[in-house]
CSV table of N, CA, C and O in Angstrom, one decimal:
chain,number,residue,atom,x,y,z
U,27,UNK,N,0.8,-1.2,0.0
U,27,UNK,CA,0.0,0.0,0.0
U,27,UNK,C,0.9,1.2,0.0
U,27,UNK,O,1.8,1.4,0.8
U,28,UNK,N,0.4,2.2,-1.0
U,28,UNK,CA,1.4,3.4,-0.6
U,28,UNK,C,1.5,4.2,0.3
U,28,UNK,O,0.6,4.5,1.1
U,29,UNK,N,2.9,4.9,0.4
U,29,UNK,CA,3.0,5.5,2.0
U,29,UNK,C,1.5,6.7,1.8
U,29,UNK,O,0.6,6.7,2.7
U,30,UNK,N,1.5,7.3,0.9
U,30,UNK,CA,0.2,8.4,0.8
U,30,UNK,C,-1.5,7.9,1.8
U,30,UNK,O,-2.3,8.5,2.4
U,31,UNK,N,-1.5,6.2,1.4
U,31,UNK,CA,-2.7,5.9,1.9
U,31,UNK,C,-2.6,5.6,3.5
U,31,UNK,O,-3.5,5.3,4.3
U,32,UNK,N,-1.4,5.8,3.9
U,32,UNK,CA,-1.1,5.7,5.3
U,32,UNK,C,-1.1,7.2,6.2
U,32,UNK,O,-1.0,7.3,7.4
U,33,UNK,N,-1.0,8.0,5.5
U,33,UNK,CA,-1.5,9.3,6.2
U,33,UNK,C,-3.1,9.4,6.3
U,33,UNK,O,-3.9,8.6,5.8
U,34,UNK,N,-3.2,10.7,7.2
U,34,UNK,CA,-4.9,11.1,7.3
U,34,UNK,C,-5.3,11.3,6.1
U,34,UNK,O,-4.6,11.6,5.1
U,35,UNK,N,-6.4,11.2,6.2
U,35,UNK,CA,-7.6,11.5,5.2
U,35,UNK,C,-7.2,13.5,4.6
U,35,UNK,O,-6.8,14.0,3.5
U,36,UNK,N,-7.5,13.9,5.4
U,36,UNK,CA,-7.5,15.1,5.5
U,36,UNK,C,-6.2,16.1,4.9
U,36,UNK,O,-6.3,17.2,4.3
U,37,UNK,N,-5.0,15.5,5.3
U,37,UNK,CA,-3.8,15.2,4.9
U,37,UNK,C,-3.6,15.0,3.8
U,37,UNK,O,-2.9,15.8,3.2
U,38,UNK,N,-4.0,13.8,3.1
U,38,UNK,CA,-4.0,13.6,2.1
U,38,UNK,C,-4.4,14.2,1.0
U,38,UNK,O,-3.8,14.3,0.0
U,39,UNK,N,-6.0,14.9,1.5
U,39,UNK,CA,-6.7,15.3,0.5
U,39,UNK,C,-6.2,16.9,0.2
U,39,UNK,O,-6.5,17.5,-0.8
U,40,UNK,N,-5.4,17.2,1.1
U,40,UNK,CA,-4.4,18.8,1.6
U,40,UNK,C,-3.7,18.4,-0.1
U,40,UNK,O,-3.9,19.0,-1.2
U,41,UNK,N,-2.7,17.1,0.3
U,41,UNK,CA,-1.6,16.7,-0.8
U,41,UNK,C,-2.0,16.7,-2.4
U,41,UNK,O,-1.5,17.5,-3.2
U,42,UNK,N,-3.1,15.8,-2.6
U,42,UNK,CA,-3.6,16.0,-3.7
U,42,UNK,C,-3.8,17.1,-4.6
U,42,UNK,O,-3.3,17.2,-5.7
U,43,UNK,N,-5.0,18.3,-3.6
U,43,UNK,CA,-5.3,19.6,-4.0
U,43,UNK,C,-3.8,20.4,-4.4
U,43,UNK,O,-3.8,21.0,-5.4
U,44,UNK,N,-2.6,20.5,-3.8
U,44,UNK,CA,-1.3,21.2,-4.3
U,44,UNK,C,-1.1,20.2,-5.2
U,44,UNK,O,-1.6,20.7,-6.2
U,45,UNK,N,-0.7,18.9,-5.5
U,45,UNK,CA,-0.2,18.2,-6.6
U,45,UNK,C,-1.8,18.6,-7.7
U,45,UNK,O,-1.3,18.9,-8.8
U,46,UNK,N,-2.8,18.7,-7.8
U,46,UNK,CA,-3.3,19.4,-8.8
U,46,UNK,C,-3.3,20.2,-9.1
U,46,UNK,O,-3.6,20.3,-10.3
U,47,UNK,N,-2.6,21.9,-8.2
U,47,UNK,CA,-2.5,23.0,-8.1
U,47,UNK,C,-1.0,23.2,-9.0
U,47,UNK,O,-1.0,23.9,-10.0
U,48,UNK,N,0.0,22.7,-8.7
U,48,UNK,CA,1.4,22.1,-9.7
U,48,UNK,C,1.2,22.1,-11.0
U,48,UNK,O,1.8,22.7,-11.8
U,49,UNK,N,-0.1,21.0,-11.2
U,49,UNK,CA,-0.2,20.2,-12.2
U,49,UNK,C,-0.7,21.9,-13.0
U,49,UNK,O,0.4,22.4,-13.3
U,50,UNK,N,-1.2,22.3,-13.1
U,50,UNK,CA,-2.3,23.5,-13.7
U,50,UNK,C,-1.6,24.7,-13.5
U,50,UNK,O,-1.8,25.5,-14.4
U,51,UNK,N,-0.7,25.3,-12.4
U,51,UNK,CA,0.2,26.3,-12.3
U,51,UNK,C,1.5,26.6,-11.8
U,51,UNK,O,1.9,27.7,-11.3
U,52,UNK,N,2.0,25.5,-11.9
U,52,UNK,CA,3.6,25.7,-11.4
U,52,UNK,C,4.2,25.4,-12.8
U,52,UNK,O,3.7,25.3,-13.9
U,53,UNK,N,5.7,25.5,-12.2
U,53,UNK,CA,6.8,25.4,-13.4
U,53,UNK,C,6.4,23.9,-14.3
U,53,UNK,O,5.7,22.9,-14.0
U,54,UNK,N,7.3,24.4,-15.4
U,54,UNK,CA,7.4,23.2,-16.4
U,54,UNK,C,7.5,22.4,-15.4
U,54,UNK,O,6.4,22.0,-15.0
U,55,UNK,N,8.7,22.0,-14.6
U,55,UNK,CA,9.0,21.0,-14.0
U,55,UNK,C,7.9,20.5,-12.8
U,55,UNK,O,7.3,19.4,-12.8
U,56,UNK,N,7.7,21.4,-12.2
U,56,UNK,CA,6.4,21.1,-11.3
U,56,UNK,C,5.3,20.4,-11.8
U,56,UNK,O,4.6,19.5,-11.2
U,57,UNK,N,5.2,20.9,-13.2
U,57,UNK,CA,3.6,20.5,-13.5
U,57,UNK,C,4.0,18.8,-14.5
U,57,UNK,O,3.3,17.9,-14.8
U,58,UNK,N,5.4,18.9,-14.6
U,58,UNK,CA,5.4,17.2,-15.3
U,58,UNK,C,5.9,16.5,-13.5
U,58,UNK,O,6.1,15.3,-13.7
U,59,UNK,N,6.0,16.7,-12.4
U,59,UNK,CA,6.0,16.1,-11.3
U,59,UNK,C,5.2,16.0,-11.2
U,59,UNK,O,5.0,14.8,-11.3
U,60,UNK,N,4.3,16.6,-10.9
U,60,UNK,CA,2.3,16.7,-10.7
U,60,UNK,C,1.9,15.5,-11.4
U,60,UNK,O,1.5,14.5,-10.8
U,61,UNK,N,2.1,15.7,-12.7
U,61,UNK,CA,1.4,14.7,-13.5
U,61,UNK,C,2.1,13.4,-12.7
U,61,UNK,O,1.3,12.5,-12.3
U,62,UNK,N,3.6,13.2,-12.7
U,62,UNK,CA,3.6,11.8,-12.3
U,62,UNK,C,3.4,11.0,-10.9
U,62,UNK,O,3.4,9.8,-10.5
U,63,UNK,N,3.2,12.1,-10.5
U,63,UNK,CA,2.5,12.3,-8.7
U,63,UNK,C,1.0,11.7,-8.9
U,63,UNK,O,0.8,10.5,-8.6
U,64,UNK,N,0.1,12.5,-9.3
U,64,UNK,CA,-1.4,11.9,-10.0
U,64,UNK,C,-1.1,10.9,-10.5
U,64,UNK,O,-1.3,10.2,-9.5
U,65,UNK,N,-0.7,10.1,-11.4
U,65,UNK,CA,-0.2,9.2,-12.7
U,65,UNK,C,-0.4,7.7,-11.4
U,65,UNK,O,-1.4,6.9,-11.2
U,66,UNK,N,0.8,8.0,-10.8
U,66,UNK,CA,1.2,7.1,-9.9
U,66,UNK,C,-0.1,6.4,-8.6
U,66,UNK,O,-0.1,5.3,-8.1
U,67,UNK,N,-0.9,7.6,-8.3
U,67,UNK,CA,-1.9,7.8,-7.1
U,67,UNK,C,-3.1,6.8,-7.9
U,67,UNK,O,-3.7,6.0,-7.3
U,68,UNK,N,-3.2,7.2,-9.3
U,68,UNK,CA,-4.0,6.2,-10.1
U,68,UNK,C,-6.0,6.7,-9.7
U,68,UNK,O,-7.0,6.0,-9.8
U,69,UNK,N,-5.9,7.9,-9.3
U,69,UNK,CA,-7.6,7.8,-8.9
U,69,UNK,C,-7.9,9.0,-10.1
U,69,UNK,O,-7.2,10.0,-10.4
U,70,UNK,N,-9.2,8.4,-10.7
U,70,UNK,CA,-10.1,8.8,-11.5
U,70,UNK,C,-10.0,10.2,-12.1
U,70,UNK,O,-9.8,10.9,-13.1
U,71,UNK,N,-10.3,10.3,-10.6
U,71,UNK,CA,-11.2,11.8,-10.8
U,71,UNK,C,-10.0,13.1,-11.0
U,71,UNK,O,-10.2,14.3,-10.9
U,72,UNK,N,-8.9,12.6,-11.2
U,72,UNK,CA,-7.7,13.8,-11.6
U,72,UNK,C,-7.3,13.3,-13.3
U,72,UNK,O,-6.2,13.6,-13.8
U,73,UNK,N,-8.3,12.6,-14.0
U,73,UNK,CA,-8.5,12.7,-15.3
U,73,UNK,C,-8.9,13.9,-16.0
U,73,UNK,O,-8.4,14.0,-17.1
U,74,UNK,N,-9.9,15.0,-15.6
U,74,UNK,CA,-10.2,16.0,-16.0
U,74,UNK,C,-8.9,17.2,-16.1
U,74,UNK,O,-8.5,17.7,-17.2
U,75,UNK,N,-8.5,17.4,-15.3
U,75,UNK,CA,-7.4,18.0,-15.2
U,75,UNK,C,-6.3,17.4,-16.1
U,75,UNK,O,-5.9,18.1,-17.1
U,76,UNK,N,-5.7,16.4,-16.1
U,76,UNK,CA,-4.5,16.1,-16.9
U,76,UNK,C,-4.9,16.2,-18.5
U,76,UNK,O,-4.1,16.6,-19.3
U,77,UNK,N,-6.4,15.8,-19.0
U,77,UNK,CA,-6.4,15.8,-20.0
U,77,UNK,C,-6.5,17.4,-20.6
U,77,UNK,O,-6.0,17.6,-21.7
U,78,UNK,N,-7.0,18.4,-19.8
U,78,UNK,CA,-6.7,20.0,-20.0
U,78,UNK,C,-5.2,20.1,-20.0
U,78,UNK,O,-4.7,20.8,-20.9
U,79,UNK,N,-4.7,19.8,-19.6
U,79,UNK,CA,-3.0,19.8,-19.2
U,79,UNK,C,-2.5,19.0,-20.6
U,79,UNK,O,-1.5,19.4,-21.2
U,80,UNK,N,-3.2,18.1,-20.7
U,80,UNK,CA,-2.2,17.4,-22.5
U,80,UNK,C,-2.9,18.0,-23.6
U,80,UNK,O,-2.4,17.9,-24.8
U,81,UNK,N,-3.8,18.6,-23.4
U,81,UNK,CA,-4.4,19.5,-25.1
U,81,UNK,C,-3.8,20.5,-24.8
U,81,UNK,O,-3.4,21.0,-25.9
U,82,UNK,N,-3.4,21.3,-23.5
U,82,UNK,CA,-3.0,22.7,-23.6
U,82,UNK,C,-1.5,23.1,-23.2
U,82,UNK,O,-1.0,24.2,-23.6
U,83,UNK,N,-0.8,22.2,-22.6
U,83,UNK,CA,0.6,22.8,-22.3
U,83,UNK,C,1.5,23.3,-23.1
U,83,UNK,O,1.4,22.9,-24.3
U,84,UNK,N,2.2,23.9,-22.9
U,84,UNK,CA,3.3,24.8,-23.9
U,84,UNK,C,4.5,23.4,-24.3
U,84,UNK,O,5.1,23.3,-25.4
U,85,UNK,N,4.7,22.5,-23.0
U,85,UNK,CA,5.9,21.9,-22.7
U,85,UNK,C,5.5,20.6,-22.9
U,85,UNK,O,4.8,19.9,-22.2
U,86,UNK,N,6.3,20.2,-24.0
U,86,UNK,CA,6.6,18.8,-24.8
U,86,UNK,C,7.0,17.9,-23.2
U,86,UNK,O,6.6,16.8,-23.0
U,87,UNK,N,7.5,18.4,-22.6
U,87,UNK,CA,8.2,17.2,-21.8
U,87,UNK,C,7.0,16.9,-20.8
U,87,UNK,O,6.8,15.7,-20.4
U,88,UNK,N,6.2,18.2,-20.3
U,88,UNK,CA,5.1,17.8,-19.2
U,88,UNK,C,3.7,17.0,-20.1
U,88,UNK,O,2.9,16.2,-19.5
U,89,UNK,N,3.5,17.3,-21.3
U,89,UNK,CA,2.5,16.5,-22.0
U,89,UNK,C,2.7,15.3,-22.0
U,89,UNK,O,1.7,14.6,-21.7
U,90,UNK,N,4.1,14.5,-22.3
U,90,UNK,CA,4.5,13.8,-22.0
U,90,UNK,C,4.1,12.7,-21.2
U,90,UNK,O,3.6,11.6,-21.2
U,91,UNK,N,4.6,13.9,-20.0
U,91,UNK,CA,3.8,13.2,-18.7
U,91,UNK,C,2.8,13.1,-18.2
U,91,UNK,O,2.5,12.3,-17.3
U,92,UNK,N,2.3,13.7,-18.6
U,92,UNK,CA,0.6,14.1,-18.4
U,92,UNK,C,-0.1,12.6,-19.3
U,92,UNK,O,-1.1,12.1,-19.0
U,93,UNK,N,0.7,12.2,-20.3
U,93,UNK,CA,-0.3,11.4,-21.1
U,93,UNK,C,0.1,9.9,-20.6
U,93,UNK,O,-0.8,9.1,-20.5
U,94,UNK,N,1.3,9.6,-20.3
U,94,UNK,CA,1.6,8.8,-19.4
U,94,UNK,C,0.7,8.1,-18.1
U,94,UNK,O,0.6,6.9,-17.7
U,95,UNK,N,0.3,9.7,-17.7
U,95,UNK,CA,-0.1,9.5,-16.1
U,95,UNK,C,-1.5,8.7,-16.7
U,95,UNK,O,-2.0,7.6,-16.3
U,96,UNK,N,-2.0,9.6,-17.7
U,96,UNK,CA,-3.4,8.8,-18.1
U,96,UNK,C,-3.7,7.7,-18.5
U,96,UNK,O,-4.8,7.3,-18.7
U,97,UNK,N,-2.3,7.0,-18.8
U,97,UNK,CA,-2.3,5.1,-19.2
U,97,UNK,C,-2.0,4.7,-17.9
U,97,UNK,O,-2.3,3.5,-17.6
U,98,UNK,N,-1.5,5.3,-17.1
U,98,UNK,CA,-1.4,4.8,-15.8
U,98,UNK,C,-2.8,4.7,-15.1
U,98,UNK,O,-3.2,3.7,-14.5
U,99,UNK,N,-3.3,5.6,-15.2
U,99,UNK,CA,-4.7,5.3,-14.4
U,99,UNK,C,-5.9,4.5,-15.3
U,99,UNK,O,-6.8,3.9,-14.7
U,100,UNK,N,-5.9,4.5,-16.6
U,100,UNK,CA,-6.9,3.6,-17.5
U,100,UNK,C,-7.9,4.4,-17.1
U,100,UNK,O,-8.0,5.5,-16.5
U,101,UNK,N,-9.0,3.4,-17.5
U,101,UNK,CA,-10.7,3.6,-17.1
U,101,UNK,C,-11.3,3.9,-18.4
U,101,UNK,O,-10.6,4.0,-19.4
U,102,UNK,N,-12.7,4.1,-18.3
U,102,UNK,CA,-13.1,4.5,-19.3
U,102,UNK,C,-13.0,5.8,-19.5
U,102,UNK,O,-12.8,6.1,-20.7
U,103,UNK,N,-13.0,7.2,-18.2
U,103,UNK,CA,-12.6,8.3,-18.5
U,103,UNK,C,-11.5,8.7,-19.1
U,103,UNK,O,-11.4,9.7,-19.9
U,104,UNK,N,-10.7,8.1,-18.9
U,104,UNK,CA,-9.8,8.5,-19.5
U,104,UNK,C,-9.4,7.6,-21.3
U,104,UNK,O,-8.6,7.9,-22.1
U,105,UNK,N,-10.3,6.7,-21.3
U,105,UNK,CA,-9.9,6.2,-22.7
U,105,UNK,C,-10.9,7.1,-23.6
U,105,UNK,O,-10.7,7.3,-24.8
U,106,UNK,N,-12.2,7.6,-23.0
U,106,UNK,CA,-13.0,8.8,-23.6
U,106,UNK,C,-12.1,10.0,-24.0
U,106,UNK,O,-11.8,10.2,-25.2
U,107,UNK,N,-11.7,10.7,-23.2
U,107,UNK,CA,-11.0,11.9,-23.1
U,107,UNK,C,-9.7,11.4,-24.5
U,107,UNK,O,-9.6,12.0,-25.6
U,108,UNK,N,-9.0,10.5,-24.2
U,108,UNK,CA,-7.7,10.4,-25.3
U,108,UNK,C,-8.2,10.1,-26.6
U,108,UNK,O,-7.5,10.4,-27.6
U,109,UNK,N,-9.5,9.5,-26.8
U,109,UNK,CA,-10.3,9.0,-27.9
U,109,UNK,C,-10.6,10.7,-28.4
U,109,UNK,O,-10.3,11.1,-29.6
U,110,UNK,N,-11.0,11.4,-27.6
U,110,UNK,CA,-11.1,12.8,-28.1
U,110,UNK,C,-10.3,13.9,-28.6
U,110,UNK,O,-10.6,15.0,-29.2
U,111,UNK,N,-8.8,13.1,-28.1
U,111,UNK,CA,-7.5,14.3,-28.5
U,111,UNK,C,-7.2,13.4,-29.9
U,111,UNK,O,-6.1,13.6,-30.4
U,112,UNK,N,-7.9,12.7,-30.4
U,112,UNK,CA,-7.4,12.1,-31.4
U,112,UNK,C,-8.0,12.7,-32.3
U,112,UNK,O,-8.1,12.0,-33.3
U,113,UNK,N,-8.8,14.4,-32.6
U,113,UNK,CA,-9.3,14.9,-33.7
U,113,UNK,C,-8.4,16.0,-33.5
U,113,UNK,O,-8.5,16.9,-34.4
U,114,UNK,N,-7.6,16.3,-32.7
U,114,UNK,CA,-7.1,17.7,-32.2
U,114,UNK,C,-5.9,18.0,-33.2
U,114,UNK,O,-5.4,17.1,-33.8
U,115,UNK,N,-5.6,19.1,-33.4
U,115,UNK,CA,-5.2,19.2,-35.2
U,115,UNK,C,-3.8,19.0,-35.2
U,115,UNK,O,-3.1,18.6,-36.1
U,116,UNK,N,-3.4,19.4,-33.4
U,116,UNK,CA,-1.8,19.2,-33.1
U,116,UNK,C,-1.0,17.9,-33.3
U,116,UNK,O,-1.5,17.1,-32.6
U,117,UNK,N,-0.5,17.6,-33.7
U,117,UNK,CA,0.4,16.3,-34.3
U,117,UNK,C,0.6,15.3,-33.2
U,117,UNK,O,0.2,14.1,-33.1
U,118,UNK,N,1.3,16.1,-32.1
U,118,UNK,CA,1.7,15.8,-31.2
U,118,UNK,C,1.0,15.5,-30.1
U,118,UNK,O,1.5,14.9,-29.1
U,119,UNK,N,-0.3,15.8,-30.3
U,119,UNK,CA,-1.4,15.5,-29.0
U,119,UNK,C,-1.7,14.4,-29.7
U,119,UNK,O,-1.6,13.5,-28.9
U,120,UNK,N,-2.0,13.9,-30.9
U,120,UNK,CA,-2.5,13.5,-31.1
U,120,UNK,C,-1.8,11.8,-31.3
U,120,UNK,O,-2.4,10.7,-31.3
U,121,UNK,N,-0.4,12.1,-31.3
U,121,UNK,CA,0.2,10.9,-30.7
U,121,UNK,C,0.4,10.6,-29.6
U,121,UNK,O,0.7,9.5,-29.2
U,122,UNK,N,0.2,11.9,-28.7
U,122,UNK,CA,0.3,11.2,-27.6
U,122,UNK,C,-1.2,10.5,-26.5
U,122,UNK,O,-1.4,10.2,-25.4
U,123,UNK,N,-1.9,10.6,-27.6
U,123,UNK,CA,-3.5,10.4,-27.0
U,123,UNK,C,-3.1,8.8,-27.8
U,123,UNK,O,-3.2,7.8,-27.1
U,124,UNK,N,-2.7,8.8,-28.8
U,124,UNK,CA,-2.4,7.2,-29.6
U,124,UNK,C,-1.5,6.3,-28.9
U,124,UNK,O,-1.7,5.1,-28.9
U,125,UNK,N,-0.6,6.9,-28.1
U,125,UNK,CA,0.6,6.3,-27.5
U,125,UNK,C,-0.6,5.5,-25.9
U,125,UNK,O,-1.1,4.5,-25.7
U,126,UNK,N,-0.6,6.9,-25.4
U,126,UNK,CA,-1.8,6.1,-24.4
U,126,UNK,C,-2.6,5.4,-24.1
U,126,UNK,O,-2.8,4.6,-23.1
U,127,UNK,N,-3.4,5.8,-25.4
U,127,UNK,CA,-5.0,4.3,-25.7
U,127,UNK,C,-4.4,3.3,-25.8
U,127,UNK,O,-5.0,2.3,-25.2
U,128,UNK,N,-3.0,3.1,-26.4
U,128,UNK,CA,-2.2,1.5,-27.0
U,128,UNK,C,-2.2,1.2,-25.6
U,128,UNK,O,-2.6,0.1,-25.0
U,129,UNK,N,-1.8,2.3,-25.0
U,129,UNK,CA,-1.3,1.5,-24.0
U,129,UNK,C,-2.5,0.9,-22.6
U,129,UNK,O,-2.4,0.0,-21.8
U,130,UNK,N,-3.6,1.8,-22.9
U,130,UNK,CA,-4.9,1.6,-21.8
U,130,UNK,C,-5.0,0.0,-22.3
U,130,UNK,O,-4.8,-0.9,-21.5
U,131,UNK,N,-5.3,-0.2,-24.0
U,131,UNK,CA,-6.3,-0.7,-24.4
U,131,UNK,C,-4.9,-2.2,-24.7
U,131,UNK,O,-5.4,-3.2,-25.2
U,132,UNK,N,-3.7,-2.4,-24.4
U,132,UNK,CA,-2.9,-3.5,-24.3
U,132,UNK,C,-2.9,-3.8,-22.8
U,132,UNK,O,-2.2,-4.8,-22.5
U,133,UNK,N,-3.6,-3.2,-21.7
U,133,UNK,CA,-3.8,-3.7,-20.3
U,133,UNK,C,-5.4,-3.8,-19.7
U,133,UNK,O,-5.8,-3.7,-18.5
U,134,UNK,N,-6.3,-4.0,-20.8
U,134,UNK,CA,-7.7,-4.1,-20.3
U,134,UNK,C,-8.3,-3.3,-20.6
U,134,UNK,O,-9.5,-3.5,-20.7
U,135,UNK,N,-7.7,-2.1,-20.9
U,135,UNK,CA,-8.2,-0.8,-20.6
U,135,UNK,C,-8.4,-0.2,-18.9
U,135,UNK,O,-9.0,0.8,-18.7
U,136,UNK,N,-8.0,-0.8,-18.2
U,136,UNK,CA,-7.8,-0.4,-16.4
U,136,UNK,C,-6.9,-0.1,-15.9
U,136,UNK,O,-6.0,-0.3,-16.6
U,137,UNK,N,-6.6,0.2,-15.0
U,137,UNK,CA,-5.2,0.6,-14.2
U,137,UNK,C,-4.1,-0.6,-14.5
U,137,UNK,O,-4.3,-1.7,-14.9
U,138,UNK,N,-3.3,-0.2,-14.4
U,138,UNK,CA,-2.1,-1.0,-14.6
U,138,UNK,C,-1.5,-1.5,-12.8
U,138,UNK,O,-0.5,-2.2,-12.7
């Protein structure tokens, strides 16, 4: 179990809210640690955010991770959402929405 689910509730939920807050306005570097902070944590509901974060970032290297984090968590939200960056005109979203799905849809399509 990870050390994160061994803290309080409360605590935790403190940790999350800055690692989303990273993810959406901190540095390059912050916001691709965010992503693999979320990525790793594997819960749902920080699918909305990452996938704002892989259509919109400036930085090749946090998209990256951003689209990563979203093969890491699977689900159907997130195989929706990458199914969607797959009309987006950018070359590069649009492989990395392809890199992802390969990868949801070679593990079940669920968390890994």
């Amino acid at each position: 179990m990870s050390d994160l689910y061994m803290i309080k509730s409360d605590a935790r939920e403190q940790f999350l809210e800055a690692a989303t807050i990273l993810l959406l306005e901190g540095t390059s570097h912050e916001r691709a640690t965010a992503a693999g902070v979320l990525g790793a944590l594997g819960n749902e509901a920080h699918i909305p955010a990452l996938l704002h974060v892989l259509r919109s970032d400036d930085s090749r290297h946090v998209r990256h991770k951003t689209s990563r984090a979203l093969a890491r968590i699977g689900g159907e939200d997130a195989l929706e959402g990458l199914r969607s960056l797959m009309a987006e005109q950018d070359q590069y979203t649009r492989f990395l929405a392809a890199e992802a799905l390969s990868h949801i849809m070679s593990h079940g399509g669920s968390n890994d």
